[in-house]
C-alpha cells in the first residue's frame, strides 16, 4: 500500500508532504527550546542552555563533513527518517528536567550536577549530528524531486511552510500550560516528534525515479547527438563532392 501511495504522489505533493513533516517536527523542537532554557535556570543550571546550544552547533559542524557519505549510503528518504529520531532526545531532556523540578522526593540523579550536565551535553550532541544529516538529506531530496527549472520555487515553498514552526513553537506553550504541567507538555511534544518521525516512513523515495528520468534524458541526448553527427557527416560529404566536381584535374573522371 505504501508503494502504491508513493507512486501516485506528484513532485508538488512530495514537496508539501516533506514540508508538513518538517513543520510538525520543528514546531515541537522549537517549542521545547523556548521552554527548556527557562527550566534550566529555575533548576539552578543558568549556563546549561548556552552549553547545550554550543554543543548542538558544534556537533552540527562536525557532522556536516560526513553527512554526504551517510546520505549516499542510506538514500535520501531513509536518511531523513533516521535523522529525525535524535530530535526525540530534546523532549526527553525536557522530561528529565521536569522530573527533577516536580518530583517529590527528588530523584538521586537530579542531585548530581555532573550527571545532569553530561546527559544534556550528550543528548544535544546527538541531536546536532542528526540535524546535520537531516538538512543534507532534505536539500538533496528537494533537488531531486523538483523540476530543473523550478528548484528555487520548491525551496521557497518548503522554507515558507517550515518557518511557521517558529510561530507555532512560540504560541503553543501558552495554550497547553493552561491545561497541563511541564511534564505533560514535554510528553506531548515527544509524541508529536515521534509522529513526525513515523510520517517519514511514508516519504516517497525519489532515488529510483530520478535515476529513471536521468536515464531517459541521457538516451535522448545520445540520440540527438547521433542524429547531429550523421547530419554533419552528410553535409561534409556533400561539400567534398562539390569540391571534387569543380576540381579541373578530377572533373573529367567524375564526368
mmCIF file of N, CA, C and O in Angstrom, residues 107-198:
data_model
loop_
_atom_site.group_PDB
_atom_site.id
_atom_site.type_symbol
_atom_site.label_atom_id
_atom_site.label_comp_id
_atom_site.label_asym_id
_atom_site.label_seq_id
_atom_site.Cartn_x
_atom_site.Cartn_y
_atom_site.Cartn_z
ATOM 1 N N UNK A 107 14.565 12.664 42.606
ATOM 2 C CA UNK A 107 15.398 11.516 42.244
ATOM 3 C C UNK A 107 16.876 11.778 42.513
ATOM 4 O O UNK A 107 17.342 12.913 42.442
ATOM 5 N N UNK A 108 17.598 10.711 42.806
ATOM 6 C CA UNK A 108 19.012 10.847 43.170
ATOM 7 C C UNK A 108 19.839 11.448 42.040
ATOM 8 O O UNK A 108 20.746 12.251 42.283
ATOM 9 N N UNK A 109 19.523 11.086 40.799
ATOM 10 C CA UNK A 109 20.334 11.592 39.691
ATOM 11 C C UNK A 109 20.172 13.095 39.509
ATOM 12 O O UNK A 109 21.033 13.766 38.937
ATOM 13 N N UNK A 110 19.059 13.660 39.987
ATOM 14 C CA UNK A 110 18.853 15.098 39.855
ATOM 15 C C UNK A 110 19.748 15.893 40.806
ATOM 16 O O UNK A 110 19.987 17.087 40.590
ATOM 17 N N UNK A 111 20.199 15.270 41.873
ATOM 18 C CA UNK A 111 21.035 15.945 42.847
ATOM 19 C C UNK A 111 22.513 15.887 42.488
ATOM 20 O O UNK A 111 23.355 16.354 43.259
ATOM 21 N N UNK A 112 22.826 15.288 41.340
ATOM 22 C CA UNK A 112 24.217 15.186 40.892
ATOM 23 C C UNK A 112 24.405 16.052 39.653
ATOM 24 O O UNK A 112 24.047 15.642 38.538
ATOM 25 N N UNK A 113 24.945 17.271 39.801
ATOM 26 C CA UNK A 113 25.155 18.148 38.628
ATOM 27 C C UNK A 113 25.948 17.498 37.500
ATOM 28 O O UNK A 113 25.598 17.709 36.324
ATOM 29 N N UNK A 114 27.013 16.726 37.784
ATOM 30 C CA UNK A 114 27.736 16.098 36.657
ATOM 31 C C UNK A 114 26.848 15.193 35.809
ATOM 32 O O UNK A 114 26.976 15.164 34.577
ATOM 33 N N UNK A 115 25.936 14.460 36.455
ATOM 34 C CA UNK A 115 25.049 13.578 35.707
ATOM 35 C C UNK A 115 24.090 14.389 34.843
ATOM 36 O O UNK A 115 23.878 14.089 33.658
ATOM 37 N N UNK A 116 23.515 15.439 35.419
ATOM 38 C CA UNK A 116 22.563 16.282 34.688
ATOM 39 C C UNK A 116 23.239 16.947 33.496
ATOM 40 O O UNK A 116 22.731 16.908 32.358
ATOM 41 N N UNK A 117 24.394 17.550 33.732
ATOM 42 C CA UNK A 117 25.095 18.270 32.659
ATOM 43 C C UNK A 117 25.560 17.313 31.575
ATOM 44 O O UNK A 117 25.400 17.576 30.367
ATOM 45 N N UNK A 118 26.138 16.165 31.969
ATOM 46 C CA UNK A 118 26.643 15.191 30.993
ATOM 47 C C UNK A 118 25.509 14.653 30.134
ATOM 48 O O UNK A 118 25.653 14.525 28.901
ATOM 49 N N UNK A 119 24.374 14.351 30.752
ATOM 50 C CA UNK A 119 23.234 13.824 29.996
ATOM 51 C C UNK A 119 22.791 14.808 28.915
ATOM 52 O O UNK A 119 22.580 14.424 27.755
ATOM 53 N N UNK A 120 22.672 16.069 29.280
ATOM 54 C CA UNK A 120 22.176 17.049 28.320
ATOM 55 C C UNK A 120 23.205 17.364 27.241
ATOM 56 O O UNK A 120 22.833 17.590 26.077
ATOM 57 N N UNK A 121 24.475 17.369 27.582
ATOM 58 C CA UNK A 121 25.508 17.608 26.568
ATOM 59 C C UNK A 121 25.517 16.479 25.546
ATOM 60 O O UNK A 121 25.552 16.708 24.331
ATOM 61 N N UNK A 122 25.467 15.246 26.025
ATOM 62 C CA UNK A 122 25.456 14.091 25.121
ATOM 63 C C UNK A 122 24.194 14.105 24.260
ATOM 64 O O UNK A 122 24.246 13.850 23.045
ATOM 65 N N UNK A 123 23.056 14.412 24.890
ATOM 66 C CA UNK A 123 21.786 14.425 24.158
ATOM 67 C C UNK A 123 21.828 15.443 23.017
ATOM 68 O O UNK A 123 21.467 15.132 21.873
ATOM 69 N N UNK A 124 22.292 16.643 23.299
ATOM 70 C CA UNK A 124 22.297 17.676 22.258
ATOM 71 C C UNK A 124 23.418 17.487 21.245
ATOM 72 O O UNK A 124 23.310 17.966 20.112
ATOM 73 N N UNK A 125 24.458 16.778 21.625
ATOM 74 C CA UNK A 125 25.482 16.431 20.636
ATOM 75 C C UNK A 125 24.892 15.460 19.612
ATOM 76 O O UNK A 125 25.106 15.609 18.407
ATOM 77 N N UNK A 126 24.126 14.486 20.079
ATOM 78 C CA UNK A 126 23.478 13.525 19.174
ATOM 79 C C UNK A 126 22.445 14.234 18.299
ATOM 80 O O UNK A 126 22.331 13.961 17.098
ATOM 81 N N UNK A 127 21.696 15.158 18.888
ATOM 82 C CA UNK A 127 20.714 15.915 18.109
ATOM 83 C C UNK A 127 21.412 16.727 17.021
ATOM 84 O O UNK A 127 20.932 16.820 15.876
ATOM 85 N N UNK A 128 22.559 17.308 17.341
ATOM 86 C CA UNK A 128 23.310 18.082 16.360
ATOM 87 C C UNK A 128 23.787 17.235 15.194
ATOM 88 O O UNK A 128 23.714 17.654 14.035
ATOM 89 N N UNK A 129 24.265 16.030 15.487
ATOM 90 C CA UNK A 129 24.685 15.121 14.414
ATOM 91 C C UNK A 129 23.498 14.740 13.531
ATOM 92 O O UNK A 129 23.604 14.707 12.307
ATOM 93 N N UNK A 130 22.370 14.438 14.173
ATOM 94 C CA UNK A 130 21.166 14.108 13.404
ATOM 95 C C UNK A 130 20.699 15.271 12.560
ATOM 96 O O UNK A 130 20.253 15.089 11.419
ATOM 97 N N UNK A 131 20.831 16.491 13.096
ATOM 98 C CA UNK A 131 20.411 17.672 12.352
ATOM 99 C C UNK A 131 21.258 17.866 11.100
ATOM 100 O O UNK A 131 20.736 18.253 10.042
ATOM 101 N N UNK A 132 22.559 17.598 11.197
ATOM 102 C CA UNK A 132 23.434 17.732 10.028
ATOM 103 C C UNK A 132 23.012 16.780 8.916
ATOM 104 O O UNK A 132 22.957 17.150 7.736
ATOM 105 N N UNK A 133 22.692 15.550 9.295
ATOM 106 C CA UNK A 133 22.240 14.567 8.305
ATOM 107 C C UNK A 133 20.886 14.972 7.731
ATOM 108 O O UNK A 133 20.652 14.881 6.520
ATOM 109 N N UNK A 134 20.007 15.448 8.602
ATOM 110 C CA UNK A 134 18.646 15.792 8.179
ATOM 111 C C UNK A 134 18.633 16.895 7.131
ATOM 112 O O UNK A 134 17.963 16.775 6.094
ATOM 113 N N UNK A 135 19.384 17.963 7.357
ATOM 114 C CA UNK A 135 19.350 19.090 6.428
ATOM 115 C C UNK A 135 20.078 18.775 5.137
ATOM 116 O O UNK A 135 19.720 19.289 4.068
ATOM 117 N N UNK A 136 21.092 17.925 5.203
ATOM 118 C CA UNK A 136 21.752 17.489 3.977
ATOM 119 C C UNK A 136 20.792 16.659 3.122
ATOM 120 O O UNK A 136 20.662 16.882 1.913
ATOM 121 N N UNK A 137 20.122 15.695 3.762
ATOM 122 C CA UNK A 137 19.192 14.832 3.037
ATOM 123 C C UNK A 137 17.996 15.617 2.522
ATOM 124 O O UNK A 137 17.499 15.363 1.417
ATOM 125 N N UNK A 138 17.535 16.584 3.314
ATOM 126 C CA UNK A 138 16.378 17.393 2.890
ATOM 127 C C UNK A 138 16.683 18.184 1.634
ATOM 128 O O UNK A 138 15.882 18.224 0.693
ATOM 129 N N UNK A 139 17.851 18.819 1.595
ATOM 130 C CA UNK A 139 18.199 19.609 0.406
ATOM 131 C C UNK A 139 18.369 18.715 -0.814
ATOM 132 O O UNK A 139 17.949 19.069 -1.926
ATOM 133 N N UNK A 140 18.959 17.526 -0.608
ATOM 134 C CA UNK A 140 19.090 16.590 -1.717
ATOM 135 C C UNK A 140 17.740 16.089 -2.202
ATOM 136 O O UNK A 140 17.515 15.934 -3.408
ATOM 137 N N UNK A 141 16.838 15.837 -1.263
ATOM 138 C CA UNK A 141 15.508 15.332 -1.608
ATOM 139 C C UNK A 141 14.750 16.337 -2.480
ATOM 140 O O UNK A 141 14.185 15.981 -3.518
ATOM 141 N N UNK A 142 14.748 17.601 -2.063
ATOM 142 C CA UNK A 142 14.018 18.611 -2.823
ATOM 143 C C UNK A 142 14.670 18.852 -4.177
ATOM 144 O O UNK A 142 13.986 19.061 -5.189
ATOM 145 N N UNK A 143 15.997 18.804 -4.222
ATOM 146 C CA UNK A 143 16.695 18.968 -5.501
ATOM 147 C C UNK A 143 16.301 17.872 -6.487
ATOM 148 O O UNK A 143 16.142 18.123 -7.686
ATOM 149 N N UNK A 144 16.124 16.660 -5.978
ATOM 150 C CA UNK A 144 15.784 15.529 -6.837
ATOM 151 C C UNK A 144 14.348 15.613 -7.340
ATOM 152 O O UNK A 144 14.069 15.377 -8.518
ATOM 153 N N UNK A 145 13.408 15.932 -6.452
ATOM 154 C CA UNK A 145 12.001 15.899 -6.854
ATOM 155 C C UNK A 145 11.589 17.132 -7.659
ATOM 156 O O UNK A 145 10.606 17.099 -8.385
ATOM 157 N N UNK A 146 12.340 18.227 -7.531
ATOM 158 C CA UNK A 146 11.936 19.462 -8.198
ATOM 159 C C UNK A 146 12.282 19.421 -9.676
ATOM 160 O O UNK A 146 13.355 18.951 -10.053
ATOM 161 N N UNK A 147 11.384 19.909 -10.538
ATOM 162 C CA UNK A 147 11.751 20.104 -11.950
ATOM 163 C C UNK A 147 12.953 21.041 -12.044
ATOM 164 O O UNK A 147 13.115 21.939 -11.210
ATOM 165 N N UNK A 148 13.797 20.812 -13.038
ATOM 166 C CA UNK A 148 15.063 21.540 -13.125
ATOM 167 C C UNK A 148 14.881 23.050 -13.210
ATOM 168 O O UNK A 148 15.747 23.802 -12.780
ATOM 169 N N UNK A 149 13.766 23.506 -13.748
ATOM 170 C CA UNK A 149 13.549 24.945 -13.883
ATOM 171 C C UNK A 149 12.750 25.533 -12.716
ATOM 172 O O UNK A 149 12.393 26.713 -12.742
ATOM 173 N N UNK A 150 12.472 24.694 -11.677
ATOM 174 C CA UNK A 150 11.663 25.185 -10.558
ATOM 175 C C UNK A 150 12.275 24.870 -9.198
ATOM 176 O O UNK A 150 11.580 24.882 -8.181
ATOM 177 N N UNK A 151 13.554 24.578 -9.159
ATOM 178 C CA UNK A 151 14.204 24.236 -7.889
ATOM 179 C C UNK A 151 14.098 25.375 -6.883
ATOM 180 O O UNK A 151 13.803 25.161 -5.706
ATOM 181 N N UNK A 152 14.338 26.601 -7.336
ATOM 182 C CA UNK A 152 14.243 27.756 -6.447
ATOM 183 C C UNK A 152 12.850 27.920 -5.853
ATOM 184 O O UNK A 152 12.708 28.199 -4.658
ATOM 185 N N UNK A 153 11.828 27.708 -6.666
ATOM 186 C CA UNK A 153 10.448 27.820 -6.190
ATOM 187 C C UNK A 153 10.132 26.742 -5.155
ATOM 188 O O UNK A 153 9.469 27.016 -4.156
ATOM 189 N N UNK A 154 10.630 25.532 -5.390
ATOM 190 C CA UNK A 154 10.365 24.438 -4.457
ATOM 191 C C UNK A 154 11.020 24.695 -3.105
ATOM 192 O O UNK A 154 10.406 24.463 -2.053
ATOM 193 N N UNK A 155 12.250 25.194 -3.117
ATOM 194 C CA UNK A 155 12.909 25.516 -1.851
ATOM 195 C C UNK A 155 12.200 26.668 -1.151
ATOM 196 O O UNK A 155 12.092 26.694 0.077
ATOM 197 N N UNK A 156 11.720 27.632 -1.917
ATOM 198 C CA UNK A 156 10.994 28.747 -1.338
ATOM 199 C C UNK A 156 9.716 28.297 -0.645
ATOM 200 O O UNK A 156 9.404 28.745 0.467
ATOM 201 N N UNK A 157 8.969 27.401 -1.287
ATOM 202 C CA UNK A 157 7.737 26.874 -0.684
ATOM 203 C C UNK A 157 8.059 26.105 0.592
ATOM 204 O O UNK A 157 7.370 26.241 1.617
ATOM 205 N N UNK A 158 9.108 25.292 0.538
ATOM 206 C CA UNK A 158 9.494 24.496 1.710
ATOM 207 C C UNK A 158 9.793 25.392 2.913
ATOM 208 O O UNK A 158 9.251 25.192 4.004
ATOM 209 N N UNK A 159 10.648 26.392 2.725
ATOM 210 C CA UNK A 159 11.034 27.237 3.858
ATOM 211 C C UNK A 159 9.909 28.167 4.282
ATOM 212 O O UNK A 159 9.834 28.557 5.455
ATOM 213 N N UNK A 160 9.016 28.528 3.359
ATOM 214 C CA UNK A 160 7.857 29.331 3.737
ATOM 215 C C UNK A 160 6.954 28.549 4.698
ATOM 216 O O UNK A 160 6.405 29.109 5.658
ATOM 217 N N UNK A 161 6.818 27.248 4.458
ATOM 218 C CA UNK A 161 5.993 26.407 5.336
ATOM 219 C C UNK A 161 6.682 26.155 6.662
ATOM 220 O O UNK A 161 6.095 26.287 7.737
ATOM 221 N N UNK A 162 7.982 25.811 6.606
ATOM 222 C CA UNK A 162 8.673 25.419 7.836
ATOM 223 C C UNK A 162 8.896 26.608 8.778
ATOM 224 O O UNK A 162 9.003 26.427 9.999
ATOM 225 N N UNK A 163 8.960 27.826 8.255
ATOM 226 C CA UNK A 163 9.167 28.976 9.123
ATOM 227 C C UNK A 163 7.999 29.177 10.091
ATOM 228 O O UNK A 163 8.164 29.808 11.137
ATOM 229 N N UNK A 164 6.856 28.629 9.749
ATOM 230 C CA UNK A 164 5.712 28.724 10.661
ATOM 231 C C UNK A 164 5.941 27.946 11.937
ATOM 232 O O UNK A 164 5.222 28.151 12.929
ATOM 233 N N UNK A 165 6.918 27.045 11.943
ATOM 234 C CA UNK A 165 7.203 26.278 13.163
ATOM 235 C C UNK A 165 7.702 27.198 14.277
ATOM 236 O O UNK A 165 7.464 26.917 15.453
ATOM 237 N N UNK A 166 8.392 28.291 13.926
ATOM 238 C CA UNK A 166 8.850 29.231 14.945
ATOM 239 C C UNK A 166 7.663 29.950 15.586
ATOM 240 O O UNK A 166 7.653 30.202 16.796
ATOM 241 N N UNK A 167 6.671 30.273 14.757
ATOM 242 C CA UNK A 167 5.477 30.944 15.289
ATOM 243 C C UNK A 167 4.683 29.994 16.171
ATOM 244 O O UNK A 167 4.323 30.319 17.309
ATOM 245 N N UNK A 168 4.421 28.794 15.637
ATOM 246 C CA UNK A 168 3.648 27.820 16.412
ATOM 247 C C UNK A 168 4.391 27.390 17.668
ATOM 248 O O UNK A 168 3.783 27.181 18.721
ATOM 249 N N UNK A 169 5.721 27.250 17.555
ATOM 250 C CA UNK A 169 6.512 26.844 18.713
ATOM 251 C C UNK A 169 6.513 27.870 19.823
ATOM 252 O O UNK A 169 6.699 27.524 20.992
ATOM 253 N N UNK A 170 6.300 29.140 19.476
ATOM 254 C CA UNK A 170 6.237 30.197 20.498
ATOM 255 C C UNK A 170 4.851 30.315 21.118
ATOM 256 O O UNK A 170 4.714 30.663 22.300
ATOM 257 N N UNK A 171 3.834 30.035 20.325
ATOM 258 C CA UNK A 171 2.458 30.207 20.800
ATOM 259 C C UNK A 171 1.962 28.987 21.561
ATOM 260 O O UNK A 171 1.239 29.105 22.563
ATOM 261 N N UNK A 172 2.363 27.808 21.127
ATOM 262 C CA UNK A 172 1.812 26.566 21.663
ATOM 263 C C UNK A 172 1.934 26.428 23.181
ATOM 264 O O UNK A 172 0.965 26.042 23.845
ATOM 265 N N UNK A 173 3.087 26.719 23.796
ATOM 266 C CA UNK A 173 3.190 26.531 25.251
ATOM 267 C C UNK A 173 2.180 27.343 26.055
ATOM 268 O O UNK A 173 1.676 26.875 27.080
ATOM 269 N N UNK A 174 1.872 28.559 25.610
ATOM 270 C CA UNK A 174 0.947 29.399 26.383
ATOM 271 C C UNK A 174 -0.447 28.798 26.453
ATOM 272 O O UNK A 174 -1.176 29.005 27.432
ATOM 273 N N UNK A 175 -0.842 28.010 25.433
ATOM 274 C CA UNK A 175 -2.155 27.376 25.442
ATOM 275 C C UNK A 175 -2.130 26.069 26.239
ATOM 276 O O UNK A 175 -3.059 25.788 27.009
ATOM 277 N N UNK A 176 -1.070 25.304 26.075
ATOM 278 C CA UNK A 176 -1.011 23.986 26.716
ATOM 279 C C UNK A 176 -0.855 24.118 28.222
ATOM 280 O O UNK A 176 -1.443 23.353 28.995
ATOM 281 N N UNK A 177 -0.066 25.098 28.676
ATOM 282 C CA UNK A 177 0.202 25.230 30.110
ATOM 283 C C UNK A 177 -1.035 25.617 30.909
ATOM 284 O O UNK A 177 -1.038 25.518 32.126
ATOM 285 N N UNK A 178 -2.082 26.068 30.244
ATOM 286 C CA UNK A 178 -3.322 26.361 30.955
ATOM 287 C C UNK A 178 -4.029 25.085 31.386
ATOM 288 O O UNK A 178 -4.872 25.117 32.282
ATOM 289 N N UNK A 179 -3.677 23.975 30.721
ATOM 290 C CA UNK A 179 -4.374 22.724 30.997
ATOM 291 C C UNK A 179 -3.457 21.611 31.502
ATOM 292 O O UNK A 179 -3.942 20.592 31.978
ATOM 293 N N UNK A 180 -2.147 21.799 31.406
ATOM 294 C CA UNK A 180 -1.249 20.699 31.751
ATOM 295 C C UNK A 180 0.040 21.236 32.353
ATOM 296 O O UNK A 180 0.377 22.417 32.225
ATOM 297 N N UNK A 181 0.782 20.339 33.012
ATOM 298 C CA UNK A 181 2.057 20.692 33.624
ATOM 299 C C UNK A 181 3.175 20.596 32.588
ATOM 300 O O UNK A 181 2.965 20.157 31.452
ATOM 301 N N UNK A 182 4.373 21.008 32.997
ATOM 302 C CA UNK A 182 5.515 20.938 32.088
ATOM 303 C C UNK A 182 5.840 19.492 31.714
ATOM 304 O O UNK A 182 6.220 19.205 30.577
ATOM 305 N N UNK A 183 5.682 18.590 32.672
ATOM 306 C CA UNK A 183 5.950 17.176 32.401
ATOM 307 C C UNK A 183 5.025 16.656 31.304
ATOM 308 O O UNK A 183 5.473 15.990 30.360
ATOM 309 N N UNK A 184 3.740 16.970 31.418
ATOM 310 C CA UNK A 184 2.770 16.539 30.407
ATOM 311 C C UNK A 184 3.071 17.206 29.070
ATOM 312 O O UNK A 184 2.969 16.574 28.011
ATOM 313 N N UNK A 185 3.465 18.472 29.118
ATOM 314 C CA UNK A 185 3.757 19.198 27.884
ATOM 315 C C UNK A 185 4.912 18.545 27.128
ATOM 316 O O UNK A 185 4.815 18.313 25.909
ATOM 317 N N UNK A 186 5.996 18.262 27.819
ATOM 318 C CA UNK A 186 7.135 17.623 27.156
ATOM 319 C C UNK A 186 6.771 16.223 26.670
ATOM 320 O O UNK A 186 7.273 15.771 25.636
ATOM 321 N N UNK A 187 5.896 15.557 27.397
ATOM 322 C CA UNK A 187 5.420 14.253 26.937
ATOM 323 C C UNK A 187 4.641 14.374 25.638
ATOM 324 O O UNK A 187 4.803 13.565 24.716
ATOM 325 N N UNK A 188 3.810 15.417 25.541
ATOM 326 C CA UNK A 188 3.059 15.663 24.303
ATOM 327 C C UNK A 188 3.996 15.996 23.144
ATOM 328 O O UNK A 188 3.795 15.538 22.016
ATOM 329 N N UNK A 189 5.020 16.781 23.429
ATOM 330 C CA UNK A 189 5.979 17.138 22.380
ATOM 331 C C UNK A 189 6.773 15.904 21.924
ATOM 332 O O UNK A 189 7.139 15.799 20.752
ATOM 333 N N UNK A 190 7.001 14.990 22.833
ATOM 334 C CA UNK A 190 7.653 13.732 22.455
ATOM 335 C C UNK A 190 6.771 12.955 21.475
ATOM 336 O O UNK A 190 7.253 12.420 20.470
ATOM 337 N N UNK A 191 5.475 12.909 21.763
ATOM 338 C CA UNK A 191 4.535 12.206 20.884
ATOM 339 C C UNK A 191 4.469 12.896 19.515
ATOM 340 O O UNK A 191 4.428 12.236 18.468
ATOM 341 N N UNK A 192 4.459 14.239 19.512
ATOM 342 C CA UNK A 192 4.417 14.984 18.255
ATOM 343 C C UNK A 192 5.674 14.698 17.427
ATOM 344 O O UNK A 192 5.603 14.448 16.215
ATOM 345 N N UNK A 193 6.841 14.723 18.076
ATOM 346 C CA UNK A 193 8.098 14.451 17.365
ATOM 347 C C UNK A 193 8.131 13.022 16.841
ATOM 348 O O UNK A 193 8.566 12.775 15.705
ATOM 349 N N UNK A 194 7.663 12.078 17.660
ATOM 350 C CA UNK A 194 7.632 10.683 17.228
ATOM 351 C C UNK A 194 6.681 10.497 16.052
ATOM 352 O O UNK A 194 6.960 9.718 15.124
ATOM 353 N N UNK A 195 5.559 11.231 16.053
ATOM 354 C CA UNK A 195 4.613 11.150 14.941
ATOM 355 C C UNK A 195 5.245 11.655 13.643
ATOM 356 O O UNK A 195 5.055 11.071 12.574
ATOM 357 N N UNK A 196 6.018 12.734 13.742
ATOM 358 C CA UNK A 196 6.703 13.262 12.559
ATOM 359 C C UNK A 196 7.716 12.254 12.028
ATOM 360 O O UNK A 196 7.852 12.071 10.812
ATOM 361 N N UNK A 197 8.409 11.586 12.949
ATOM 362 C CA UNK A 197 9.379 10.565 12.521
ATOM 363 C C UNK A 197 8.682 9.415 11.809
ATOM 364 O O UNK A 197 9.161 8.922 10.780
ATOM 365 N N UNK A 198 7.546 8.990 12.334
ATOM 366 C CA UNK A 198 6.802 7.886 11.714
ATOM 367 C C UNK A 198 6.274 8.289 10.341
ATOM 368 O O UNK A 198 6.229 7.461 9.418
#
